[in-house]
mmCIF file with all atom_site columns, C-alpha atoms in Angstrom:
data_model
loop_
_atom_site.group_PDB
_atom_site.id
_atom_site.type_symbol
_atom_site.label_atom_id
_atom_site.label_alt_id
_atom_site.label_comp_id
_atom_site.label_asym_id
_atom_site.label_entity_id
_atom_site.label_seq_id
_atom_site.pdbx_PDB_ins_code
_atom_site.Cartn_x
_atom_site.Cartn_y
_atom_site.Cartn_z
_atom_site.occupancy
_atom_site.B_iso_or_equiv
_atom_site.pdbx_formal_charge
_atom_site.auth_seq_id
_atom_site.auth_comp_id
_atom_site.auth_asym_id
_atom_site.auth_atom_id
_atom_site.pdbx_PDB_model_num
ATOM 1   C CA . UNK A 1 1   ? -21.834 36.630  100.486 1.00 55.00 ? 260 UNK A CA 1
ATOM 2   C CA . UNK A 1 2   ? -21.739 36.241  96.611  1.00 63.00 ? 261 UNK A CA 1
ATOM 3   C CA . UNK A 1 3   ? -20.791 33.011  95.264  1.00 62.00 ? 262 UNK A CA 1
ATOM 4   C CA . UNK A 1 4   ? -17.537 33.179  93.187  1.00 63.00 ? 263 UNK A CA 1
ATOM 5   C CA . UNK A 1 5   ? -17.757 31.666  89.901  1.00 62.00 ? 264 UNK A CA 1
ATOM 6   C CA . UNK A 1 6   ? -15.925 27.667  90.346  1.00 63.00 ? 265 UNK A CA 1
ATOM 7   C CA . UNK A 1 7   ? -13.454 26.569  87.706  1.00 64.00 ? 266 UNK A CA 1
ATOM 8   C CA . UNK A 1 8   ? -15.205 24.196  85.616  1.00 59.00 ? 267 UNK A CA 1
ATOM 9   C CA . UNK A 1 9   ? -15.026 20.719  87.170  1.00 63.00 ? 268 UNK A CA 1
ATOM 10  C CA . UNK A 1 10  ? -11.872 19.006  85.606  1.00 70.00 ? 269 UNK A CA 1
ATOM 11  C CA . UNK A 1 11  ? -13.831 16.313  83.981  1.00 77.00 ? 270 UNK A CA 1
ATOM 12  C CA . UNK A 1 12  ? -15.089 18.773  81.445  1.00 78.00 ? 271 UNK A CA 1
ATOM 13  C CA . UNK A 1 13  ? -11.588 19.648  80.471  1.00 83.00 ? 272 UNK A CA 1
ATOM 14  C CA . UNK A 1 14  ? -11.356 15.724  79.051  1.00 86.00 ? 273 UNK A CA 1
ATOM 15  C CA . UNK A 1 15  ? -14.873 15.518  77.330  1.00 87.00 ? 274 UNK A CA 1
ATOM 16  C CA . UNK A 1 16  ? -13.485 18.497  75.363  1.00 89.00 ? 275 UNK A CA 1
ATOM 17  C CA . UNK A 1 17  ? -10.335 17.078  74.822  1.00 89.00 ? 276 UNK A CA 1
ATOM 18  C CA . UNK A 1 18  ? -11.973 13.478  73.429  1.00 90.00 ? 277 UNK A CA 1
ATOM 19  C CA . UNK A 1 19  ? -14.182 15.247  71.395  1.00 92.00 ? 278 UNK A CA 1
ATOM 20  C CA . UNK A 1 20  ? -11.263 17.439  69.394  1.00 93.00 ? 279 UNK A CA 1
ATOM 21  C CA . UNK A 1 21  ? -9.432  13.734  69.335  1.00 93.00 ? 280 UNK A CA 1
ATOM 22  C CA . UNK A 1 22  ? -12.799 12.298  68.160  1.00 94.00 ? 281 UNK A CA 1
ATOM 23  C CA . UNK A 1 23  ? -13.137 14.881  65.129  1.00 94.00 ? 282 UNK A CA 1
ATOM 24  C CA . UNK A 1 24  ? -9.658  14.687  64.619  1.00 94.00 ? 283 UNK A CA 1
ATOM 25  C CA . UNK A 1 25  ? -9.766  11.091  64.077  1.00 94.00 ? 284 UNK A CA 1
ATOM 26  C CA . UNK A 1 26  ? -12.694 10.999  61.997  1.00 94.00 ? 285 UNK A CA 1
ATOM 27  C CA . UNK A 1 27  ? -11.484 13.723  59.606  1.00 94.00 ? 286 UNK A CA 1
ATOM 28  C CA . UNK A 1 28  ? -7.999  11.779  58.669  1.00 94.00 ? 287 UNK A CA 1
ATOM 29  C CA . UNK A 1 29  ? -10.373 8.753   58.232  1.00 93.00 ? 288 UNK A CA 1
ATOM 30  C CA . UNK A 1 30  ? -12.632 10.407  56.010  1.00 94.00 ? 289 UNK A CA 1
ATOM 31  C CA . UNK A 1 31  ? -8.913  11.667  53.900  1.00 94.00 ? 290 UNK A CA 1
ATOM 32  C CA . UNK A 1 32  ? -7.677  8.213   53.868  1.00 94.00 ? 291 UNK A CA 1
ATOM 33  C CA . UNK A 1 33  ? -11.155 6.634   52.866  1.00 93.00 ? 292 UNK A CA 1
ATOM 34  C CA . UNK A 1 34  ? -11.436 9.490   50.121  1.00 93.00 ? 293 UNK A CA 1
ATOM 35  C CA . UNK A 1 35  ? -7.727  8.597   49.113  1.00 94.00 ? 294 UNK A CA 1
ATOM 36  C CA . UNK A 1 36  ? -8.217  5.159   48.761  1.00 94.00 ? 295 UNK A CA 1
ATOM 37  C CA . UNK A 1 37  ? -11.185 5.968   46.626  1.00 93.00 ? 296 UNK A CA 1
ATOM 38  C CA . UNK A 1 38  ? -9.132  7.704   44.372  1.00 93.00 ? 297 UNK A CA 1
ATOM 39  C CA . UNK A 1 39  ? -6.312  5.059   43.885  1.00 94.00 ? 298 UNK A CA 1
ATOM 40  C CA . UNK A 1 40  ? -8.986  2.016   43.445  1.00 93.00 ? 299 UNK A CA 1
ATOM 41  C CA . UNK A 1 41  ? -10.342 4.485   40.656  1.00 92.00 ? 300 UNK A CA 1
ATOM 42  C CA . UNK A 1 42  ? -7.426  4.756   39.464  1.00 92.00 ? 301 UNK A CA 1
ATOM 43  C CA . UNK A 1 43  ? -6.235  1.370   39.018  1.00 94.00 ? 302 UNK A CA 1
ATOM 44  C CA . UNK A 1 44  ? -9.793  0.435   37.865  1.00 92.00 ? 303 UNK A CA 1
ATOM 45  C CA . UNK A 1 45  ? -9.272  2.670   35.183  1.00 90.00 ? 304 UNK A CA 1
ATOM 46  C CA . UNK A 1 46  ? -5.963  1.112   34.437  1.00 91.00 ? 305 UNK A CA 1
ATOM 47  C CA . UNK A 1 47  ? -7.587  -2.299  34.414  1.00 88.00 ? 306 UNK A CA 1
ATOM 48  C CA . UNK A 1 48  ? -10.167 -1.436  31.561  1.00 87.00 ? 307 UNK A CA 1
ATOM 49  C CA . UNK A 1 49  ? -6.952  -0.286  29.625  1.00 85.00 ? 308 UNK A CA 1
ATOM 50  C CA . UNK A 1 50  ? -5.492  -3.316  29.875  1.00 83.00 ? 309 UNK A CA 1
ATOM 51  C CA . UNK A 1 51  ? -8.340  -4.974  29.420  1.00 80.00 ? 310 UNK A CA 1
ATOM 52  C CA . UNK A 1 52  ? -9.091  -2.997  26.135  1.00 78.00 ? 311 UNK A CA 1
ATOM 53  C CA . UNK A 1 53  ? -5.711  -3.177  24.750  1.00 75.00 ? 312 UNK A CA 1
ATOM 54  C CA . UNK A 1 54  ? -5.750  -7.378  25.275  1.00 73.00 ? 313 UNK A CA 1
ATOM 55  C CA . UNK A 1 55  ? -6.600  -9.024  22.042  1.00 70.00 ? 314 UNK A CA 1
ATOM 56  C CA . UNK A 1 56  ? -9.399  -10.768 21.600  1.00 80.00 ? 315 UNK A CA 1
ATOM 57  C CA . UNK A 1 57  ? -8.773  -13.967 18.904  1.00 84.00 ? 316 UNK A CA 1
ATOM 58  C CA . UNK A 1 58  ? -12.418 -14.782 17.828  1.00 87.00 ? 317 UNK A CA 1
ATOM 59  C CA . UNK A 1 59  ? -10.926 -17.173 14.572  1.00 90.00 ? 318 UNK A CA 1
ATOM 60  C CA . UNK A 1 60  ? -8.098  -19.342 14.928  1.00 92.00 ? 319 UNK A CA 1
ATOM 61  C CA . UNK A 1 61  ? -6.886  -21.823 12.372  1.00 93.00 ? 320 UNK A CA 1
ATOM 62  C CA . UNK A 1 62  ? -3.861  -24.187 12.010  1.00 94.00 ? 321 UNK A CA 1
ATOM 63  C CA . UNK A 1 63  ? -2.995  -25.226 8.494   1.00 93.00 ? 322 UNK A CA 1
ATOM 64  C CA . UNK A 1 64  ? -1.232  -28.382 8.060   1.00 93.00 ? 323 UNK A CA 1
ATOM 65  C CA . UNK A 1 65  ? 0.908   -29.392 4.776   1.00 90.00 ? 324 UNK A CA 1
ATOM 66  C CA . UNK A 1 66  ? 0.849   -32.418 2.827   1.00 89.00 ? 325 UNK A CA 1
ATOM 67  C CA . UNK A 1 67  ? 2.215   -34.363 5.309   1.00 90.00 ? 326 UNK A CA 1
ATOM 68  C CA . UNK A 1 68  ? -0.539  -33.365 7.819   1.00 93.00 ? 327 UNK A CA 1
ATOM 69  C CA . UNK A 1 69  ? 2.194   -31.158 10.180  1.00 92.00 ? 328 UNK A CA 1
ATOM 70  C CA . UNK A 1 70  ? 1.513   -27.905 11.059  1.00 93.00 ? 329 UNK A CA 1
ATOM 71  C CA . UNK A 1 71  ? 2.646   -25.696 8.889   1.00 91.00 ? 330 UNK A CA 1
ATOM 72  C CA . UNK A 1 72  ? 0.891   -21.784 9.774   1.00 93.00 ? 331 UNK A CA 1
ATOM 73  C CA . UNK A 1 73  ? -1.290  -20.847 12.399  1.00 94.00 ? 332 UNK A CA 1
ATOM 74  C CA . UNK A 1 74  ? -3.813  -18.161 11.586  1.00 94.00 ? 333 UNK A CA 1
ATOM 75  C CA . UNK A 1 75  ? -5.429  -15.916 14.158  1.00 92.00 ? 334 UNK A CA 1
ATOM 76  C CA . UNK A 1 76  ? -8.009  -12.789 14.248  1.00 92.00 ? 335 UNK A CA 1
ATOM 77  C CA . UNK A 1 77  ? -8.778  -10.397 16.442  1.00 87.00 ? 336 UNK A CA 1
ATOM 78  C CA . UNK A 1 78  ? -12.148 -8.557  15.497  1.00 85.00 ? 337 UNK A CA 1
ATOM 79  C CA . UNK A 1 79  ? -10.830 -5.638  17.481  1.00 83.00 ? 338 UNK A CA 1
ATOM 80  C CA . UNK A 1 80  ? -7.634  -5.119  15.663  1.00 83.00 ? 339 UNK A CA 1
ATOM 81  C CA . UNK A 1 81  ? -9.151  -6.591  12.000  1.00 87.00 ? 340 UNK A CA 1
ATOM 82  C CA . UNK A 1 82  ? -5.912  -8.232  11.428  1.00 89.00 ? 341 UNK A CA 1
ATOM 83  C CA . UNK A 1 83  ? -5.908  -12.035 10.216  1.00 91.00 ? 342 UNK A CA 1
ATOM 84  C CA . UNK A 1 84  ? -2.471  -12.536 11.839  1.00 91.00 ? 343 UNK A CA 1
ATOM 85  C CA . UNK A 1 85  ? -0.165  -15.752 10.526  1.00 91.00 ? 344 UNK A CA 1
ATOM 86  C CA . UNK A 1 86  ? 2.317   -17.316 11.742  1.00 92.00 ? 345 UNK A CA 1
ATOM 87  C CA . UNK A 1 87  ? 5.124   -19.846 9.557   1.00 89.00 ? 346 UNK A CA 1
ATOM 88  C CA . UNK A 1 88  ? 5.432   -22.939 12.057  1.00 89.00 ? 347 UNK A CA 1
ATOM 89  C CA . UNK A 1 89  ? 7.692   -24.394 9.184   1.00 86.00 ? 348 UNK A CA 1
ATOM 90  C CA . UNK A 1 90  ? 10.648  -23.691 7.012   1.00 80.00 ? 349 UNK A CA 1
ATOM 91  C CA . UNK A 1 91  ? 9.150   -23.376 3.669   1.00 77.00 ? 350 UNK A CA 1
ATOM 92  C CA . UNK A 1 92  ? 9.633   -20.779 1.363   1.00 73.00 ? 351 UNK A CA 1
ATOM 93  C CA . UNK A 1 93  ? 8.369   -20.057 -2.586  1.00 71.00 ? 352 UNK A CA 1
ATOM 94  C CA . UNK A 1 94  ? 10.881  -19.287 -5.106  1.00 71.00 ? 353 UNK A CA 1
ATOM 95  C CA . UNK A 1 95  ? 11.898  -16.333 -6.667  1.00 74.00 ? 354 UNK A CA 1
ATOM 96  C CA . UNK A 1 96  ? 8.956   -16.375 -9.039  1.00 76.00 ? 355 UNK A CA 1
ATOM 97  C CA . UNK A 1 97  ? 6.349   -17.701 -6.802  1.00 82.00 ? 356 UNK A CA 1
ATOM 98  C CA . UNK A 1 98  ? 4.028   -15.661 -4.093  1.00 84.00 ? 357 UNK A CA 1
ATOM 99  C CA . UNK A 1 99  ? 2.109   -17.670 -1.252  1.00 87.00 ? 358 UNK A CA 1
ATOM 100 C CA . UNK A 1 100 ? -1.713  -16.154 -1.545  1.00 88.00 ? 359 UNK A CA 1
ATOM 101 C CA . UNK A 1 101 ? -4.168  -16.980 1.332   1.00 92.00 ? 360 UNK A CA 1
ATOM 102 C CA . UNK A 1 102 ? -7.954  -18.413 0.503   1.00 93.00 ? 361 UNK A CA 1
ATOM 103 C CA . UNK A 1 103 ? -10.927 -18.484 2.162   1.00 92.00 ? 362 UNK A CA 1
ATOM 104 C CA . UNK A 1 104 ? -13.241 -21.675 1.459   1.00 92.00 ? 363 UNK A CA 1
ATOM 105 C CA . UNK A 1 105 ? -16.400 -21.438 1.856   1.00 91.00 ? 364 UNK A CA 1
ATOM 106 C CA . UNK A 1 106 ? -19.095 -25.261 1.064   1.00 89.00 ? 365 UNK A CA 1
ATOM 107 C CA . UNK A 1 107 ? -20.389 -24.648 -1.927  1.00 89.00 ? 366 UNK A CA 1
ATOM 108 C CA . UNK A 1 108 ? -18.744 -21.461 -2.747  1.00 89.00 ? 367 UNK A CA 1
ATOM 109 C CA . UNK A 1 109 ? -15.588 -21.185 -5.082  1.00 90.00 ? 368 UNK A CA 1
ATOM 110 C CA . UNK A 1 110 ? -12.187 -19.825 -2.642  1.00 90.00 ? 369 UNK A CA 1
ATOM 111 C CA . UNK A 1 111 ? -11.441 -16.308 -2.264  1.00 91.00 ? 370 UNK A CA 1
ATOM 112 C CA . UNK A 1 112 ? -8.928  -14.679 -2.088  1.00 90.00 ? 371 UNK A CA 1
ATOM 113 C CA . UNK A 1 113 ? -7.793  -12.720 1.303   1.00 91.00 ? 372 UNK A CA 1
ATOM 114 C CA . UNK A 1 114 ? -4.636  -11.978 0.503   1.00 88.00 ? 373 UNK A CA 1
ATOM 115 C CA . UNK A 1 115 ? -1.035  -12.058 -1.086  1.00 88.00 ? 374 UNK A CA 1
ATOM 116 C CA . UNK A 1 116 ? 1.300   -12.955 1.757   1.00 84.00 ? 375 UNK A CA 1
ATOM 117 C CA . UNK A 1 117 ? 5.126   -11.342 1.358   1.00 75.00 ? 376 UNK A CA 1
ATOM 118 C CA . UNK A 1 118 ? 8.217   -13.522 1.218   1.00 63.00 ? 377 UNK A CA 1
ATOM 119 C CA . UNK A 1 119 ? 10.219  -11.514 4.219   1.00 66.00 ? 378 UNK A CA 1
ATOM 120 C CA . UNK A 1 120 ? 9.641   -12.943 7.503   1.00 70.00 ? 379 UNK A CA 1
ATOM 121 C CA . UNK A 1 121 ? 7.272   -15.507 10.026  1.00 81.00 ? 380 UNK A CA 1
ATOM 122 C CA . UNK A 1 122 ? 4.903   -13.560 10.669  1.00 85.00 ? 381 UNK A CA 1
ATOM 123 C CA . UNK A 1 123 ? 2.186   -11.905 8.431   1.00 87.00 ? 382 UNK A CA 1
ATOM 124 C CA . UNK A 1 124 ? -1.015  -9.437  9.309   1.00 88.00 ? 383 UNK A CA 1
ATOM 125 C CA . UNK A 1 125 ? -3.811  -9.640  6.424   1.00 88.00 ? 384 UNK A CA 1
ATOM 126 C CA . UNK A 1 126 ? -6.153  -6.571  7.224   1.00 90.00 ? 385 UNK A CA 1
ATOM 127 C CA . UNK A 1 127 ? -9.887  -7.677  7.153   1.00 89.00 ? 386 UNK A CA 1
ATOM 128 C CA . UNK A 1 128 ? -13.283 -7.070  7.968   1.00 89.00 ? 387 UNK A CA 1
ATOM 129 C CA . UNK A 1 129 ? -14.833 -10.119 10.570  1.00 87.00 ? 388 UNK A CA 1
ATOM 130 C CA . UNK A 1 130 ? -17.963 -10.410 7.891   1.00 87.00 ? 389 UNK A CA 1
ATOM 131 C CA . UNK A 1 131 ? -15.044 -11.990 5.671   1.00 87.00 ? 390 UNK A CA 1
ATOM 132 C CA . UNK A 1 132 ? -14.111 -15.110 7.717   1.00 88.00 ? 391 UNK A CA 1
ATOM 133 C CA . UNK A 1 133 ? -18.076 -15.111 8.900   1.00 85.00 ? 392 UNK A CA 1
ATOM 134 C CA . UNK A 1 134 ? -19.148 -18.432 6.591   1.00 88.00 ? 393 UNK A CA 1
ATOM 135 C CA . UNK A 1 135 ? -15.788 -19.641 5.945   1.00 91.00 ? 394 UNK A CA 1
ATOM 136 C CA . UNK A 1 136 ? -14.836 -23.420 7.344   1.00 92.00 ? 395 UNK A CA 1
ATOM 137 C CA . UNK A 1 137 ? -11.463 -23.487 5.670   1.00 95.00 ? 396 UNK A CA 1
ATOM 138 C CA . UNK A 1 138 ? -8.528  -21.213 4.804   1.00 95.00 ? 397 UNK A CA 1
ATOM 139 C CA . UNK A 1 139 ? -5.781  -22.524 2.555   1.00 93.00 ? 398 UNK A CA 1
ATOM 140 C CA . UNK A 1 140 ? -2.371  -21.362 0.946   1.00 91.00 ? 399 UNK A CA 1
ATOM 141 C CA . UNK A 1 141 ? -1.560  -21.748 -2.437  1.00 90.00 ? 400 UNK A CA 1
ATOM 142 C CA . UNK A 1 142 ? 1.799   -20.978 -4.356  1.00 87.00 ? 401 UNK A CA 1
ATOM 143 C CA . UNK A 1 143 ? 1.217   -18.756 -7.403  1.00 86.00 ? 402 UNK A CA 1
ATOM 144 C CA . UNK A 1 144 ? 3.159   -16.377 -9.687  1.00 83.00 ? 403 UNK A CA 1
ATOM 145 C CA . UNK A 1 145 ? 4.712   -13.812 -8.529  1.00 82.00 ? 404 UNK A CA 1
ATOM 146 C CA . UNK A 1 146 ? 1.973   -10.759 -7.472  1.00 80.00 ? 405 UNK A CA 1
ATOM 147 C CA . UNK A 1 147 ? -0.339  -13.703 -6.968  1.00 84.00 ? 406 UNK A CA 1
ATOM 148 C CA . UNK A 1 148 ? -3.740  -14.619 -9.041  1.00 83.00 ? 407 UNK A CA 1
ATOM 149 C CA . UNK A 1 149 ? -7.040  -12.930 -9.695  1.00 83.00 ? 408 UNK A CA 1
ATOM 150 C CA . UNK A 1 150 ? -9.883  -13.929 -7.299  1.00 77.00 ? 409 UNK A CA 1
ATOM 151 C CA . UNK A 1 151 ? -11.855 -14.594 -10.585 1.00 79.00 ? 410 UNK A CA 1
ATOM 152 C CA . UNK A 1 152 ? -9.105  -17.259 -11.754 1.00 83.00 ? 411 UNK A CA 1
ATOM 153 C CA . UNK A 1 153 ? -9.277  -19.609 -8.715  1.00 83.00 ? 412 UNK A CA 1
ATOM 154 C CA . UNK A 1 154 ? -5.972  -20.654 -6.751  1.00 87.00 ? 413 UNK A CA 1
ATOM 155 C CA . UNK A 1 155 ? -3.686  -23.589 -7.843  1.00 78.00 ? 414 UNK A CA 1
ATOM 156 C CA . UNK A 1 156 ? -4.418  -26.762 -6.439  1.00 77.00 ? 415 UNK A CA 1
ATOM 157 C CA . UNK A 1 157 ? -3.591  -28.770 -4.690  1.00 86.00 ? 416 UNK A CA 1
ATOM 158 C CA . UNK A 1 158 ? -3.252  -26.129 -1.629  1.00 89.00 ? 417 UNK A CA 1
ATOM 159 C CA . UNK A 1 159 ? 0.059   -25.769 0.167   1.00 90.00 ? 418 UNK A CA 1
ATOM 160 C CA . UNK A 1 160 ? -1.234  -25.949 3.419   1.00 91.00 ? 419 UNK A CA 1
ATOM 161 C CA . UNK A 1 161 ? -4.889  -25.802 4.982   1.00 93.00 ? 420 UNK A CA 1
ATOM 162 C CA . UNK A 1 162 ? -6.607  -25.994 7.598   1.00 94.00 ? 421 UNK A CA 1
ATOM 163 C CA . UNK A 1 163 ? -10.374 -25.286 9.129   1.00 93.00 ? 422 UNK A CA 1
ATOM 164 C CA . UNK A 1 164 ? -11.495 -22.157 10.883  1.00 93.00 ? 423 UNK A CA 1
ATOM 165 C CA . UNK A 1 165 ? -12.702 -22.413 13.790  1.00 92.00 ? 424 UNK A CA 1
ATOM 166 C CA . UNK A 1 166 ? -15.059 -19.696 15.577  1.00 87.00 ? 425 UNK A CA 1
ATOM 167 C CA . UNK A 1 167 ? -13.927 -19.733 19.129  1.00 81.00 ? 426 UNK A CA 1
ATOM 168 C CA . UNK A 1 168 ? -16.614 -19.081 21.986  1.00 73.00 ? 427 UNK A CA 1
ATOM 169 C CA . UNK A 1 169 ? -15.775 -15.519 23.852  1.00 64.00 ? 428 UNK A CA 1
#
């Protein structure tokens, strides 16, 4: 008599079936682990944006006014190049007068960074970081209107002023 061929035992049946749940498994864990590598990209990415777009104040300054209150507070960001400055106080030049902004250096006579306009508290002064790299002091003066020539010095005594200070990043 020939031997008819025997169903497979059942037991094979399941070993097939675990191994289809087994790849099954492992391929939505491999799309979920490639997913989540693809949002912490993302927000990586989004990170060094921020991170980019965050200003960086190397120089900050306060300047104080006769009375020794703070009167301005001066900022730069190398990244942007913009001295930024800020009126802490009230005061304001007449209709003939302009506020100009100095830069003292020891042993060097002031120069001049900048004419700062009446309207508002807040002024940007665009400069390079080389021009605030040996200065210890920055100081306002009230001139005529358009302000002065760097060659003819500022009016003293100074509005308000204040020393620079290089802050460590």
């Amino acid at each position: 008599m020939t031997a008819t061929p025997a169903h497979p035992p059942c037991h094979a049946t399941r070993w097939r079936a675990a191994t289809i749940a087994c790849l099954l498994v492992i391929g939505l864990g491999m799309a979920a682990g490639t997913s989540m590598y693809e949002q912490f990209k993302a927000q990586v990415a989004h990170l060094q944006g921020q991170i980019q777009n965050t200003p960086r104040i190397k120089y900050i300054a306060v300047l104080l006014d006769q009375a020794q209150a703070p009167a301005m507070l001066a900022t730069f960001d190398p990244q942007d190049g913009k001295l930024q400055l800020q009126r802490l106080n009230s005061v304001k030049e007449g209709r003939e007068d302009t506020m100009q902004l100095w830069a003292v250096a020891p042993g060097q006579p002031a120069r001049s960074l900048g004419v700062l306009e009446a309207s508002g508290k807040t002024h940007q002064v665009r400069l390079e970081e080389a021009a605030l790299a040996r200065v210890s002091q920055l100081a306002v003066s009230v001139e005529n209107r358009g302000g002065v020539a760097e060659s003819q010095g500022p009016r003293l005594p100074y509005l308000f002023s204040g020393a620079l200070v290089q802050k460590a990043l």
